[in-house]
DNA sequence: TAAATATTTAAACGATCGTTTGATTAAATT
DNA sequence: AATTTAATCAAACGATCGTTTAAATATTTA
């Protein structure tokens, strides 16, 4: 799908507003104003508000799977290094697209929103790729047997998304309020990555 | 605050609807219908839709702090046992109040919603209590030094809430679709608790 | 350049939103 | 029993919602 300048302005504005105010909390007039286009252009280009949010998901969800595969299938790197890269890549991706990921968190809470089939299919594929990687590592004797891969993935995803969505609470609690949003983001990406690598490798590699 | 039968019906109905459809996605007519009361009763008793959601938070948030303190300050139990209880209690609490916790997740995403000051204060208190407990364990030599307590708490909260909010995705991926909601809940509480106890104690107690 | 197609706009559409009104009934108080 | 207060209701309020219309302007095609 190729979008022109005006369509991209609508998609970007909608993503930001849906993230911060929710789907129902955002009016098409809000979106049109933020994107600096006439209200009717949204229906004209996307058909409806519902189809607009679907377009955002379709635009965003593609690509993630191939990035993941590239990281995990690079056999020039050790299993441990590739695992580190996996964590770094995931955490970085979440914090580089905060608006879209807030949208996705909202969508997952709301079971009906239509885009959930898309999300589920993506989850399945991602879990399949990571599972295959961990199992390969187990066969090589690098990773411990008996680890619950699904739980591990949910810890990676859950921890990262939770801190991202509550990052301003987090900043206040840990005395990081003086940082700019960008500085806070950099700080969090590094510290969350290190924490999760430590934590997950503690059961995946160490601890006999 | 003491509520009569009709007020409680409104609070319960609103909590369920806010959780599944969001604040803006739920109309006061929806709430009135679900609670089987006249539309005007909501304004009559609570003033407005905004004040209704604040009443729900006020009703729910109290109590959690004291439960936590009771668990962690029981010196007849070892530090490790108390830590296990902490995890079990937290995970159980989330899954026993799924609707309210989905509401809270939504509220945290939305930075403006007014109730966020209440949520932040609660976060601060909870973090203080858990911090004090971990530090006491460190002084006794039971828990390792150098663990990032805030990150640990965010892993507990983030993992639990993420799986709770995506539990039907989780069930489908792990082939647990045939379970009833209640069976799934029981299964998840046990498995998430065990996973998190394992994971967190791996860096808190084991691993020199 | 003439015709056809695509884009843009202000205005209006009916539907639904949260809230209020004013009348009526129930309960509590004196 | 009389009076005051609380509860309940159908109806209506103005505001805003997502979407459509029809006319005007730009762009592309023949």
PDB file of N, CA, C and O in Angstrom, chain B residues 49-81:
ATOM      1  N   UNK B  49     -20.350  11.172  34.653  1.00  0.00           N
ATOM      2  CA  UNK B  49     -19.649   9.956  34.225  1.00  0.00           C
ATOM      3  C   UNK B  49     -18.198   9.976  34.728  1.00  0.00           C
ATOM      4  O   UNK B  49     -17.665   8.949  35.157  1.00  0.00           O
ATOM      5  N   UNK B  50     -17.567  11.145  34.670  1.00  0.00           N
ATOM      6  CA  UNK B  50     -16.195  11.295  35.159  1.00  0.00           C
ATOM      7  C   UNK B  50     -16.095  10.948  36.646  1.00  0.00           C
ATOM      8  O   UNK B  50     -15.202  10.226  37.081  1.00  0.00           O
ATOM      9  N   UNK B  51     -17.027  11.483  37.419  1.00  0.00           N
ATOM     10  CA  UNK B  51     -16.970  11.235  38.855  1.00  0.00           C
ATOM     11  C   UNK B  51     -17.308   9.786  39.178  1.00  0.00           C
ATOM     12  O   UNK B  51     -16.883   9.263  40.214  1.00  0.00           O
ATOM     13  N   UNK B  52     -18.066   9.145  38.279  1.00  0.00           N
ATOM     14  CA  UNK B  52     -18.373   7.719  38.475  1.00  0.00           C
ATOM     15  C   UNK B  52     -17.101   6.880  38.388  1.00  0.00           C
ATOM     16  O   UNK B  52     -16.855   6.017  39.236  1.00  0.00           O
ATOM     17  N   UNK B  53     -16.262   7.141  37.395  1.00  0.00           N
ATOM     18  CA  UNK B  53     -15.039   6.334  37.258  1.00  0.00           C
ATOM     19  C   UNK B  53     -14.082   6.622  38.416  1.00  0.00           C
ATOM     20  O   UNK B  53     -13.393   5.720  38.894  1.00  0.00           O
ATOM     21  N   UNK B  54     -14.082   7.848  38.892  1.00  0.00           N
ATOM     22  CA  UNK B  54     -13.249   8.154  40.065  1.00  0.00           C
ATOM     23  C   UNK B  54     -13.731   7.397  41.295  1.00  0.00           C
ATOM     24  O   UNK B  54     -12.931   6.915  42.097  1.00  0.00           O
ATOM     25  N   UNK B  55     -15.040   7.273  41.420  1.00  0.00           N
ATOM     26  CA  UNK B  55     -15.607   6.523  42.552  1.00  0.00           C
ATOM     27  C   UNK B  55     -15.187   5.060  42.497  1.00  0.00           C
ATOM     28  O   UNK B  55     -14.891   4.443  43.527  1.00  0.00           O
ATOM     29  N   UNK B  56     -15.129   4.502  41.281  1.00  0.00           N
ATOM     30  CA  UNK B  56     -14.712   3.110  41.124  1.00  0.00           C
ATOM     31  C   UNK B  56     -13.268   2.945  41.596  1.00  0.00           C
ATOM     32  O   UNK B  56     -12.940   2.018  42.343  1.00  0.00           O
ATOM     33  N   UNK B  57     -12.404   3.859  41.173  1.00  0.00           N
ATOM     34  CA  UNK B  57     -10.996   3.764  41.568  1.00  0.00           C
ATOM     35  C   UNK B  57     -10.831   3.910  43.074  1.00  0.00           C
ATOM     36  O   UNK B  57     -10.096   3.153  43.707  1.00  0.00           O
ATOM     37  N   UNK B  58     -11.515   4.895  43.649  1.00  0.00           N
ATOM     38  CA  UNK B  58     -11.413   5.098  45.091  1.00  0.00           C
ATOM     39  C   UNK B  58     -11.858   3.857  45.860  1.00  0.00           C
ATOM     40  O   UNK B  58     -11.248   3.448  46.830  1.00  0.00           O
ATOM     41  N   UNK B  59     -12.944   3.250  45.369  1.00  0.00           N
ATOM     42  CA  UNK B  59     -13.492   2.053  46.030  1.00  0.00           C
ATOM     43  C   UNK B  59     -12.513   0.887  45.963  1.00  0.00           C
ATOM     44  O   UNK B  59     -12.395   0.109  46.907  1.00  0.00           O
ATOM     45  N   UNK B  60     -11.800   0.779  44.834  1.00  0.00           N
ATOM     46  CA  UNK B  60     -10.969  -0.400  44.601  1.00  0.00           C
ATOM     47  C   UNK B  60      -9.559  -0.288  45.158  1.00  0.00           C
ATOM     48  O   UNK B  60      -8.971  -1.266  45.601  1.00  0.00           O
ATOM     49  N   UNK B  61      -9.001   0.910  45.099  1.00  0.00           N
ATOM     50  CA  UNK B  61      -7.572   1.054  45.389  1.00  0.00           C
ATOM     51  C   UNK B  61      -7.263   0.888  46.869  1.00  0.00           C
ATOM     52  O   UNK B  61      -6.206   0.380  47.244  1.00  0.00           O
ATOM     53  N   UNK B  62      -8.188   1.309  47.717  1.00  0.00           N
ATOM     54  CA  UNK B  62      -7.938   1.157  49.152  1.00  0.00           C
ATOM     55  C   UNK B  62      -7.897  -0.322  49.498  1.00  0.00           C
ATOM     56  O   UNK B  62      -8.531  -1.127  48.861  1.00  0.00           O
ATOM     57  N   UNK B  63      -7.109  -0.686  50.461  1.00  0.00           N
ATOM     58  CA  UNK B  63      -7.096  -2.081  50.899  1.00  0.00           C
ATOM     59  C   UNK B  63      -5.882  -2.839  50.420  1.00  0.00           C
ATOM     60  O   UNK B  63      -5.291  -3.621  51.148  1.00  0.00           O
ATOM     61  N   UNK B  64      -5.479  -2.599  49.177  1.00  0.00           N
ATOM     62  CA  UNK B  64      -4.359  -3.332  48.603  1.00  0.00           C
ATOM     63  C   UNK B  64      -3.074  -3.131  49.426  1.00  0.00           C
ATOM     64  O   UNK B  64      -2.334  -4.074  49.691  1.00  0.00           O
ATOM     65  N   UNK B  65      -2.849  -1.896  49.867  1.00  0.00           N
ATOM     66  CA  UNK B  65      -1.649  -1.586  50.615  1.00  0.00           C
ATOM     67  C   UNK B  65      -1.570  -2.411  51.912  1.00  0.00           C
ATOM     68  O   UNK B  65      -0.522  -2.974  52.236  1.00  0.00           O
ATOM     69  N   UNK B  66      -2.694  -2.499  52.609  1.00  0.00           N
ATOM     70  CA  UNK B  66      -2.673  -3.204  53.897  1.00  0.00           C
ATOM     71  C   UNK B  66      -2.497  -4.703  53.703  1.00  0.00           C
ATOM     72  O   UNK B  66      -1.836  -5.369  54.508  1.00  0.00           O
ATOM     73  N   UNK B  67      -3.083  -5.243  52.637  1.00  0.00           N
ATOM     74  CA  UNK B  67      -2.894  -6.665  52.336  1.00  0.00           C
ATOM     75  C   UNK B  67      -1.412  -6.959  52.140  1.00  0.00           C
ATOM     76  O   UNK B  67      -0.853  -7.911  52.687  1.00  0.00           O
ATOM     77  N   UNK B  68      -0.780  -6.084  51.377  1.00  0.00           N
ATOM     78  CA  UNK B  68       0.638  -6.237  51.070  1.00  0.00           C
ATOM     79  C   UNK B  68       1.487  -6.197  52.341  1.00  0.00           C
ATOM     80  O   UNK B  68       2.378  -7.032  52.540  1.00  0.00           O
ATOM     81  N   UNK B  69       1.188  -5.230  53.195  1.00  0.00           N
ATOM     82  CA  UNK B  69       1.954  -5.097  54.434  1.00  0.00           C
ATOM     83  C   UNK B  69       1.793  -6.325  55.328  1.00  0.00           C
ATOM     84  O   UNK B  69       2.747  -6.787  55.945  1.00  0.00           O
ATOM     85  N   UNK B  70       0.581  -6.840  55.393  1.00  0.00           N
ATOM     86  CA  UNK B  70       0.325  -8.033  56.201  1.00  0.00           C
ATOM     87  C   UNK B  70       1.189  -9.198  55.738  1.00  0.00           C
ATOM     88  O   UNK B  70       1.784  -9.920  56.539  1.00  0.00           O
ATOM     89  N   UNK B  71       1.263  -9.370  54.416  1.00  0.00           N
ATOM     90  CA  UNK B  71       2.044 -10.477  53.872  1.00  0.00           C
ATOM     91  C   UNK B  71       3.536 -10.298  54.166  1.00  0.00           C
ATOM     92  O   UNK B  71       4.209 -11.224  54.632  1.00  0.00           O
ATOM     93  N   UNK B  72       4.045  -9.095  53.927  1.00  0.00           N
ATOM     94  CA  UNK B  72       5.496  -8.891  53.973  1.00  0.00           C
ATOM     95  C   UNK B  72       6.044  -8.711  55.394  1.00  0.00           C
ATOM     96  O   UNK B  72       7.229  -8.922  55.631  1.00  0.00           O
ATOM     97  N   UNK B  73       5.194  -8.318  56.330  1.00  0.00           N
ATOM     98  CA  UNK B  73       5.699  -8.054  57.674  1.00  0.00           C
ATOM     99  C   UNK B  73       5.471  -9.202  58.645  1.00  0.00           C
ATOM    100  O   UNK B  73       5.685  -9.054  59.855  1.00  0.00           O
ATOM    101  N   UNK B  74       5.031 -10.347  58.117  1.00  0.00           N
ATOM    102  CA  UNK B  74       4.826 -11.521  58.965  1.00  0.00           C
ATOM    103  C   UNK B  74       6.170 -12.199  59.237  1.00  0.00           C
ATOM    104  O   UNK B  74       6.640 -13.031  58.465  1.00  0.00           O
ATOM    105  N   UNK B  75       6.784 -11.829  60.367  1.00  0.00           N
ATOM    106  CA  UNK B  75       8.156 -12.283  60.625  1.00  0.00           C
ATOM    107  C   UNK B  75       8.244 -13.727  61.085  1.00  0.00           C
ATOM    108  O   UNK B  75       9.339 -14.224  61.365  1.00  0.00           O
ATOM    109  N   UNK B  76       7.101 -14.397  61.156  1.00  0.00           N
ATOM    110  CA  UNK B  76       7.147 -15.822  61.472  1.00  0.00           C
ATOM    111  C   UNK B  76       7.532 -16.641  60.236  1.00  0.00           C
ATOM    112  O   UNK B  76       7.855 -17.820  60.332  1.00  0.00           O
ATOM    113  N   UNK B  77       7.503 -15.966  59.084  1.00  0.00           N
ATOM    114  CA  UNK B  77       7.861 -16.652  57.837  1.00  0.00           C
ATOM    115  C   UNK B  77       9.235 -16.188  57.361  1.00  0.00           C
ATOM    116  O   UNK B  77       9.639 -15.048  57.622  1.00  0.00           O
ATOM    117  N   UNK B  78       9.929 -17.063  56.649  1.00  0.00           N
ATOM    118  CA  UNK B  78      11.239 -16.702  56.123  1.00  0.00           C
ATOM    119  C   UNK B  78      11.080 -15.659  55.017  1.00  0.00           C
ATOM    120  O   UNK B  78       9.997 -15.477  54.462  1.00  0.00           O
ATOM    121  N   UNK B  79      12.176 -14.979  54.705  1.00  0.00           N
ATOM    122  CA  UNK B  79      12.135 -13.987  53.637  1.00  0.00           C
ATOM    123  C   UNK B  79      11.715 -14.627  52.316  1.00  0.00           C
ATOM    124  O   UNK B  79      10.916 -14.069  51.564  1.00  0.00           O
ATOM    125  N   UNK B  80      12.265 -15.812  52.048  1.00  0.00           N
ATOM    126  CA  UNK B  80      11.931 -16.460  50.783  1.00  0.00           C
ATOM    127  C   UNK B  80      10.451 -16.813  50.721  1.00  0.00           C
ATOM    128  O   UNK B  80       9.791 -16.602  49.702  1.00  0.00           O
ATOM    129  N   UNK B  81       9.915 -17.330  51.812  1.00  0.00           N
ATOM    130  CA  UNK B  81       8.483 -17.679  51.837  1.00  0.00           C
ATOM    131  C   UNK B  81       7.622 -16.442  51.670  1.00  0.00           C
ATOM    132  O   UNK B  81       6.620 -16.451  50.939  1.00  0.00           O
TER     133      UNK B  81
END
